[in-house]
JSON list of C-alpha atoms and ligand atoms in Angstrom, two decimals:
[
{"chain": "A", "resi": 1, "resn": "MET", "atom": "CA", "xyz": [-8.58, 3.71, -25.24]},
{"chain": "A", "resi": 2, "resn": "SER", "atom": "CA", "xyz": [-5.35, 3.46, -22.98]},
{"chain": "A", "resi": 3, "resn": "ASN", "atom": "CA", "xyz": [-5.44, 4.69, -19.96]},
{"chain": "A", "resi": 4, "resn": "ILE", "atom": "CA", "xyz": [-2.47, 4.31, -18.07]},
{"chain": "A", "resi": 5, "resn": "GLN", "atom": "CA", "xyz": [-2.35, 5.10, -14.92]},
{"chain": "A", "resi": 6, "resn": "GLN", "atom": "CA", "xyz": [0.21, 5.42, -12.07]},
{"chain": "A", "resi": 7, "resn": "THR", "atom": "CA", "xyz": [-0.35, 4.35, -8.44]},
{"chain": "A", "resi": 8, "resn": "LEU", "atom": "CA", "xyz": [1.02, 4.53, -4.58]},
{"chain": "A", "resi": 9, "resn": "SER", "atom": "CA", "xyz": [2.28, 0.89, -3.78]},
{"chain": "A", "resi": 10, "resn": "ILE", "atom": "CA", "xyz": [3.25, 0.13, -0.03]},
{"chain": "A", "resi": 11, "resn": "ILE", "atom": "CA", "xyz": [4.36, -2.83, 1.34]},
{"chain": "A", "resi": 12, "resn": "LYS", "atom": "CA", "xyz": [3.85, -2.62, 5.14]},
{"chain": "A", "resi": 13, "resn": "PRO", "atom": "CA", "xyz": [5.71, -3.27, 8.20]},
{"chain": "A", "resi": 14, "resn": "ASP", "atom": "CA", "xyz": [4.32, -6.93, 8.60]},
{"chain": "A", "resi": 15, "resn": "ALA", "atom": "CA", "xyz": [4.90, -8.01, 5.04]},
{"chain": "A", "resi": 16, "resn": "VAL", "atom": "CA", "xyz": [9.28, -6.21, 5.30]},
{"chain": "A", "resi": 17, "resn": "GLU", "atom": "CA", "xyz": [9.86, -8.57, 8.43]},
{"chain": "A", "resi": 18, "resn": "ARG", "atom": "CA", "xyz": [8.66, -11.33, 7.01]},
{"chain": "A", "resi": 19, "resn": "ASN", "atom": "CA", "xyz": [11.04, -11.21, 4.13]},
{"chain": "A", "resi": 20, "resn": "LEU", "atom": "CA", "xyz": [8.29, -11.37, 1.25]},
{"chain": "A", "resi": 21, "resn": "GLU", "atom": "CA", "xyz": [9.41, -8.01, -0.91]},
{"chain": "A", "resi": 22, "resn": "GLU", "atom": "CA", "xyz": [10.67, -9.38, -3.20]},
{"chain": "A", "resi": 23, "resn": "LYS", "atom": "CA", "xyz": [7.64, -12.09, -3.75]},
{"chain": "A", "resi": 24, "resn": "ILE", "atom": "CA", "xyz": [5.29, -9.50, -3.63]},
{"chain": "A", "resi": 25, "resn": "LYS", "atom": "CA", "xyz": [7.14, -6.90, -6.40]},
{"chain": "A", "resi": 26, "resn": "ALA", "atom": "CA", "xyz": [7.57, -10.39, -8.35]},
{"chain": "A", "resi": 27, "resn": "ILE", "atom": "CA", "xyz": [3.55, -10.82, -8.65]},
{"chain": "A", "resi": 28, "resn": "PHE", "atom": "CA", "xyz": [3.28, -7.07, -9.13]},
{"chain": "A", "resi": 29, "resn": "THR", "atom": "CA", "xyz": [5.45, -7.49, -12.02]},
{"chain": "A", "resi": 30, "resn": "LYS", "atom": "CA", "xyz": [3.74, -10.81, -13.26]},
{"chain": "A", "resi": 31, "resn": "GLU", "atom": "CA", "xyz": [0.76, -8.81, -13.43]},
{"chain": "A", "resi": 32, "resn": "GLY", "atom": "CA", "xyz": [2.35, -6.41, -15.69]},
{"chain": "A", "resi": 33, "resn": "PHE", "atom": "CA", "xyz": [2.72, -3.69, -13.61]},
{"chain": "A", "resi": 34, "resn": "ASN", "atom": "CA", "xyz": [6.26, -1.33, -14.17]},
{"chain": "A", "resi": 35, "resn": "ILE", "atom": "CA", "xyz": [7.68, -0.80, -10.92]},
{"chain": "A", "resi": 36, "resn": "VAL", "atom": "CA", "xyz": [9.30, 2.65, -11.72]},
{"chain": "A", "resi": 37, "resn": "LYS", "atom": "CA", "xyz": [10.56, 3.94, -8.19]},
{"chain": "A", "resi": 38, "resn": "GLU", "atom": "CA", "xyz": [10.74, 2.36, -5.07]},
{"chain": "A", "resi": 39, "resn": "LYS", "atom": "CA", "xyz": [12.36, 2.68, -2.05]},
{"chain": "A", "resi": 40, "resn": "LYS", "atom": "CA", "xyz": [12.79, 1.33, 1.32]},
{"chain": "A", "resi": 41, "resn": "ILE", "atom": "CA", "xyz": [11.76, 3.59, 4.86]},
{"chain": "A", "resi": 42, "resn": "LYS", "atom": "CA", "xyz": [10.62, 3.93, 7.72]},
{"chain": "A", "resi": 43, "resn": "LEU", "atom": "CA", "xyz": [8.56, 6.58, 9.03]},
{"chain": "A", "resi": 44, "resn": "ASP", "atom": "CA", "xyz": [8.35, 8.31, 12.24]},
{"chain": "A", "resi": 45, "resn": "LYS", "atom": "CA", "xyz": [4.84, 8.41, 13.82]},
{"chain": "A", "resi": 46, "resn": "SER", "atom": "CA", "xyz": [3.51, 12.31, 12.52]},
{"chain": "A", "resi": 47, "resn": "ASP", "atom": "CA", "xyz": [4.56, 11.42, 8.58]},
{"chain": "A", "resi": 48, "resn": "ALA", "atom": "CA", "xyz": [2.04, 7.98, 9.19]},
{"chain": "A", "resi": 49, "resn": "GLU", "atom": "CA", "xyz": [-0.20, 10.48, 11.14]},
{"chain": "A", "resi": 50, "resn": "LYS", "atom": "CA", "xyz": [-0.08, 12.70, 7.41]},
{"chain": "A", "resi": 51, "resn": "PHE", "atom": "CA", "xyz": [-0.37, 9.86, 5.46]},
{"chain": "A", "resi": 52, "resn": "TYR", "atom": "CA", "xyz": [-3.58, 8.51, 7.24]},
{"chain": "A", "resi": 53, "resn": "LYS", "atom": "CA", "xyz": [-4.90, 12.21, 7.91]},
{"chain": "A", "resi": 54, "resn": "VAL", "atom": "CA", "xyz": [-8.16, 10.26, 6.10]},
{"chain": "A", "resi": 55, "resn": "HIS", "atom": "CA", "xyz": [-8.87, 8.34, 8.54]},
{"chain": "A", "resi": 56, "resn": "GLU", "atom": "CA", "xyz": [-7.98, 10.71, 11.38]},
{"chain": "A", "resi": 57, "resn": "THR", "atom": "CA", "xyz": [-11.54, 10.49, 12.87]},
{"chain": "A", "resi": 58, "resn": "LYS", "atom": "CA", "xyz": [-11.61, 6.41, 12.88]},
{"chain": "A", "resi": 59, "resn": "PRO", "atom": "CA", "xyz": [-11.64, 4.35, 16.36]},
{"chain": "A", "resi": 60, "resn": "PHE", "atom": "CA", "xyz": [-8.49, 2.74, 14.85]},
{"chain": "A", "resi": 61, "resn": "TYR", "atom": "CA", "xyz": [-5.96, 5.91, 13.20]},
{"chain": "A", "resi": 62, "resn": "ASN", "atom": "CA", "xyz": [-3.91, 5.95, 16.22]},
{"chain": "A", "resi": 63, "resn": "ASP", "atom": "CA", "xyz": [-2.86, 1.89, 16.32]},
{"chain": "A", "resi": 64, "resn": "LEU", "atom": "CA", "xyz": [-2.76, 2.25, 12.27]},
{"chain": "A", "resi": 65, "resn": "CYS", "atom": "CA", "xyz": [-0.14, 5.15, 12.78]},
{"chain": "A", "resi": 66, "resn": "GLU", "atom": "CA", "xyz": [1.74, 3.37, 15.70]},
{"chain": "A", "resi": 67, "resn": "TYR", "atom": "CA", "xyz": [1.82, 0.23, 12.93]},
{"chain": "A", "resi": 68, "resn": "LEU", "atom": "CA", "xyz": [2.80, 1.62, 9.88]},
{"chain": "A", "resi": 69, "resn": "SER", "atom": "CA", "xyz": [5.67, 3.37, 11.53]},
{"chain": "A", "resi": 70, "resn": "SER", "atom": "CA", "xyz": [7.01, 0.36, 13.52]},
{"chain": "A", "resi": 71, "resn": "GLY", "atom": "CA", "xyz": [9.26, -0.56, 11.44]},
{"chain": "A", "resi": 72, "resn": "PRO", "atom": "CA", "xyz": [10.85, -0.48, 7.42]},
{"chain": "A", "resi": 73, "resn": "ILE", "atom": "CA", "xyz": [8.85, -0.08, 4.70]},
{"chain": "A", "resi": 74, "resn": "LEU", "atom": "CA", "xyz": [8.80, -0.32, 0.73]},
{"chain": "A", "resi": 75, "resn": "VAL", "atom": "CA", "xyz": [7.04, 2.20, -1.47]},
{"chain": "A", "resi": 76, "resn": "MET", "atom": "CA", "xyz": [6.55, 1.95, -5.22]},
{"chain": "A", "resi": 77, "resn": "ILE", "atom": "CA", "xyz": [5.15, 4.00, -7.94]},
{"chain": "A", "resi": 78, "resn": "LEU", "atom": "CA", "xyz": [3.59, 1.12, -10.64]},
{"chain": "A", "resi": 79, "resn": "GLU", "atom": "CA", "xyz": [2.36, 1.88, -13.85]},
{"chain": "A", "resi": 80, "resn": "LYS", "atom": "CA", "xyz": [0.29, -0.06, -15.46]},
{"chain": "A", "resi": 81, "resn": "GLU", "atom": "CA", "xyz": [-3.61, 0.24, -17.64]},
{"chain": "A", "resi": 82, "resn": "GLU", "atom": "CA", "xyz": [-5.76, 1.56, -15.34]},
{"chain": "A", "resi": 83, "resn": "ALA", "atom": "CA", "xyz": [-3.12, 1.39, -12.22]},
{"chain": "A", "resi": 84, "resn": "VAL", "atom": "CA", "xyz": [-5.22, 2.17, -9.58]},
{"chain": "A", "resi": 85, "resn": "LYS", "atom": "CA", "xyz": [-7.84, -0.40, -9.98]},
{"chain": "A", "resi": 86, "resn": "ASN", "atom": "CA", "xyz": [-6.16, -3.21, -11.15]},
{"chain": "A", "resi": 87, "resn": "ASN", "atom": "CA", "xyz": [-3.78, -3.12, -8.06]},
{"chain": "A", "resi": 88, "resn": "ARG", "atom": "CA", "xyz": [-7.14, -2.93, -5.69]},
{"chain": "A", "resi": 89, "resn": "ILE", "atom": "CA", "xyz": [-8.07, -5.80, -7.59]},
{"chain": "A", "resi": 90, "resn": "LEU", "atom": "CA", "xyz": [-4.62, -7.49, -6.76]},
{"chain": "A", "resi": 91, "resn": "MET", "atom": "CA", "xyz": [-4.39, -6.80, -3.58]},
{"chain": "A", "resi": 92, "resn": "GLY", "atom": "CA", "xyz": [-7.21, -8.51, -2.34]},
{"chain": "A", "resi": 93, "resn": "ALA", "atom": "CA", "xyz": [-10.23, -6.46, 0.43]},
{"chain": "A", "resi": 94, "resn": "THR", "atom": "CA", "xyz": [-8.93, -4.85, 3.74]},
{"chain": "A", "resi": 95, "resn": "ASN", "atom": "CA", "xyz": [-9.49, -7.93, 5.85]},
{"chain": "A", "resi": 96, "resn": "PRO", "atom": "CA", "xyz": [-7.49, -10.74, 4.56]},
{"chain": "A", "resi": 97, "resn": "LYS", "atom": "CA", "xyz": [-10.30, -12.60, 6.10]},
{"chain": "A", "resi": 98, "resn": "ASP", "atom": "CA", "xyz": [-12.13, -11.54, 3.17]},
{"chain": "A", "resi": 99, "resn": "ALA", "atom": "CA", "xyz": [-9.72, -11.06, 0.44]},
{"chain": "A", "resi": 100, "resn": "GLU", "atom": "CA", "xyz": [-9.98, -13.28, -3.09]},
{"chain": "A", "resi": 101, "resn": "GLU", "atom": "CA", "xyz": [-8.24, -16.01, -3.81]},
{"chain": "A", "resi": 102, "resn": "GLY", "atom": "CA", "xyz": [-4.92, -15.13, -5.62]},
{"chain": "A", "resi": 103, "resn": "THR", "atom": "CA", "xyz": [-4.98, -11.65, -3.98]},
{"chain": "A", "resi": 104, "resn": "ILE", "atom": "CA", "xyz": [-2.12, -10.19, -2.41]},
{"chain": "A", "resi": 105, "resn": "ARG", "atom": "CA", "xyz": [-3.23, -9.98, 0.37]},
{"chain": "A", "resi": 106, "resn": "LYS", "atom": "CA", "xyz": [-4.79, -13.44, 0.88]},
{"chain": "A", "resi": 107, "resn": "LYS", "atom": "CA", "xyz": [-1.94, -15.25, 0.33]},
{"chain": "A", "resi": 108, "resn": "PHE", "atom": "CA", "xyz": [-0.13, -12.68, 2.84]},
{"chain": "A", "resi": 109, "resn": "GLY", "atom": "CA", "xyz": [-2.16, -10.74, 5.34]},
{"chain": "A", "resi": 110, "resn": "ILE", "atom": "CA", "xyz": [-1.61, -11.89, 8.99]},
{"chain": "A", "resi": 111, "resn": "SER", "atom": "CA", "xyz": [-5.44, -9.69, 10.44]},
{"chain": "A", "resi": 112, "resn": "ILE", "atom": "CA", "xyz": [-7.05, -6.24, 9.10]},
{"chain": "A", "resi": 113, "resn": "ASP", "atom": "CA", "xyz": [-4.39, -4.07, 10.96]},
{"chain": "A", "resi": 114, "resn": "LYS", "atom": "CA", "xyz": [-1.30, -6.46, 9.00]},
{"chain": "A", "resi": 115, "resn": "ASN", "atom": "CA", "xyz": [-2.42, -6.71, 5.89]},
{"chain": "A", "resi": 116, "resn": "SER", "atom": "CA", "xyz": [0.45, -6.65, 4.25]},
{"chain": "A", "resi": 117, "resn": "VAL", "atom": "CA", "xyz": [-0.14, -3.73, 1.75]},
{"chain": "A", "resi": 118, "resn": "HIS", "atom": "CA", "xyz": [-1.27, -0.53, 1.12]},
{"chain": "A", "resi": 119, "resn": "GLY", "atom": "CA", "xyz": [-2.87, 0.56, -2.44]},
{"chain": "A", "resi": 120, "resn": "SER", "atom": "CA", "xyz": [-4.09, 4.02, -3.57]},
{"chain": "A", "resi": 121, "resn": "ASP", "atom": "CA", "xyz": [-8.12, 3.98, -3.69]},
{"chain": "A", "resi": 122, "resn": "SER", "atom": "CA", "xyz": [-8.49, 6.70, -6.39]},
{"chain": "A", "resi": 123, "resn": "PRO", "atom": "CA", "xyz": [-6.62, 8.75, -9.16]},
{"chain": "A", "resi": 124, "resn": "GLU", "atom": "CA", "xyz": [-6.30, 11.53, -8.01]},
{"chain": "A", "resi": 125, "resn": "ASN", "atom": "CA", "xyz": [-5.35, 9.74, -4.02]},
{"chain": "A", "resi": 126, "resn": "ALA", "atom": "CA", "xyz": [-2.70, 8.03, -5.85]},
{"chain": "A", "resi": 127, "resn": "LYS", "atom": "CA", "xyz": [-1.48, 11.66, -7.21]},
{"chain": "A", "resi": 128, "resn": "ASN", "atom": "CA", "xyz": [-1.52, 13.36, -3.72]},
{"chain": "A", "resi": 129, "resn": "GLU", "atom": "CA", "xyz": [0.27, 9.71, -2.08]},
{"chain": "A", "resi": 130, "resn": "ILE", "atom": "CA", "xyz": [3.16, 9.92, -5.15]},
{"chain": "A", "resi": 131, "resn": "ASP", "atom": "CA", "xyz": [3.87, 13.14, -3.91]},
{"chain": "A", "resi": 132, "resn": "PHE", "atom": "CA", "xyz": [3.68, 12.23, -0.34]},
{"chain": "A", "resi": 133, "resn": "PHE", "atom": "CA", "xyz": [6.30, 9.86, -1.00]},
{"chain": "A", "resi": 134, "resn": "PHE", "atom": "CA", "xyz": [8.69, 11.26, -4.29]},
{"chain": "A", "resi": 135, "resn": "GLN", "atom": "CA", "xyz": [8.30, 14.79, -4.37]},
{"chain": "A", "resi": 136, "resn": "ASN", "atom": "CA", "xyz": [10.49, 16.29, -7.16]},
{"chain": "B", "resi": 201, "resn": "IDP", "atom": "P1", "xyz": [-7.52, -0.26, 2.73]},
{"chain": "B", "resi": 201, "resn": "IDP", "atom": "O1", "xyz": [-5.88, -0.52, 3.21]},
{"chain": "B", "resi": 201, "resn": "IDP", "atom": "O2", "xyz": [-7.64, -1.81, 2.01]},
{"chain": "B", "resi": 201, "resn": "IDP", "atom": "O3", "xyz": [-7.78, 0.67, 1.49]},
{"chain": "B", "resi": 201, "resn": "IDP", "atom": "P2", "xyz": [-8.83, 1.55, 3.96]},
{"chain": "B", "resi": 201, "resn": "IDP", "atom": "O4", "xyz": [-10.20, 1.60, 4.85]},
{"chain": "B", "resi": 201, "resn": "IDP", "atom": "O5", "xyz": [-7.94, 2.65, 3.72]},
{"chain": "B", "resi": 201, "resn": "IDP", "atom": "O6", "xyz": [-8.45, 0.17, 3.45]},
{"chain": "B", "resi": 201, "resn": "IDP", "atom": "O7", "xyz": [-8.32, 1.94, 6.03]},
{"chain": "B", "resi": 201, "resn": "IDP", "atom": "C1", "xyz": [-6.79, 1.94, 5.70]},
{"chain": "B", "resi": 201, "resn": "IDP", "atom": "C2", "xyz": [-5.69, 0.93, 6.38]},
{"chain": "B", "resi": 201, "resn": "IDP", "atom": "O8", "xyz": [-6.76, 0.62, 7.94]},
{"chain": "B", "resi": 201, "resn": "IDP", "atom": "C3", "xyz": [-6.35, -1.02, 6.36]},
{"chain": "B", "resi": 201, "resn": "IDP", "atom": "O9", "xyz": [-5.54, -1.19, 5.29]},
{"chain": "B", "resi": 201, "resn": "IDP", "atom": "C4", "xyz": [-6.21, -1.46, 7.70]},
{"chain": "B", "resi": 201, "resn": "IDP", "atom": "O10", "xyz": [-5.20, -1.47, 8.00]},
{"chain": "B", "resi": 201, "resn": "IDP", "atom": "C5", "xyz": [-6.33, -0.60, 8.76]},
{"chain": "B", "resi": 201, "resn": "IDP", "atom": "N1", "xyz": [-8.08, -0.75, 9.07]},
{"chain": "B", "resi": 201, "resn": "IDP", "atom": "C6", "xyz": [-8.99, -0.63, 8.32]},
{"chain": "B", "resi": 201, "resn": "IDP", "atom": "N2", "xyz": [-10.12, -0.70, 9.26]},
{"chain": "B", "resi": 201, "resn": "IDP", "atom": "C7", "xyz": [-10.23, -0.76, 10.08]},
{"chain": "B", "resi": 201, "resn": "IDP", "atom": "C8", "xyz": [-10.13, -1.73, 11.17]},
{"chain": "B", "resi": 201, "resn": "IDP", "atom": "O11", "xyz": [-11.51, -1.70, 11.13]},
{"chain": "B", "resi": 201, "resn": "IDP", "atom": "N3", "xyz": [-9.40, -1.79, 12.17]},
{"chain": "B", "resi": 201, "resn": "IDP", "atom": "C9", "xyz": [-8.24, -1.71, 12.08]},
{"chain": "B", "resi": 201, "resn": "IDP", "atom": "N4", "xyz": [-7.98, -1.30, 11.36]},
{"chain": "B", "resi": 201, "resn": "IDP", "atom": "C10", "xyz": [-8.68, -1.00, 10.28]},
{"chain": "B", "resi": 202, "resn": "MG", "atom": "MG1", "xyz": [-7.09, 2.83, 1.83]}
]
């Protein structure tokens, strides 16, 4: 049975800064993701804190929020069969050092914090994250 889903993807500041937006979008498109909506924005730190609220107790929370709000990001809604899971596979492991060959983080990630992309980790979070950035 088909299960077309939407998921939220972010091209993070380190990748935008290196002009990797078009390259990363081309990877999504080539892998069959439809980019349904996109917008380039710069978050305030308070927005980043809201977005990453699930991590608020982690030792890296403050750095993470500083980082996500440090420069422009490209936020996208991606659509595909099993989009949430398939995007996580295409992104690769959180730490680029552990990411599989051919994944976005392996190709472009610099470090565990500057790992180039965000992707929702469950259908429920995908919905919440899409609503966070694309109300209406
Ligand atoms: P994910 O982005 O692969 O879903 P999460 O565990 O949700 O990984 O963490 C969110 C983001 O927080 C990661 O993408 C990464 O940039 C950062 N992060 C995760 N773990 C660490 C850590 O141990 N040190 C520093 N930053 C981390
Ligand atoms: Mg996550």
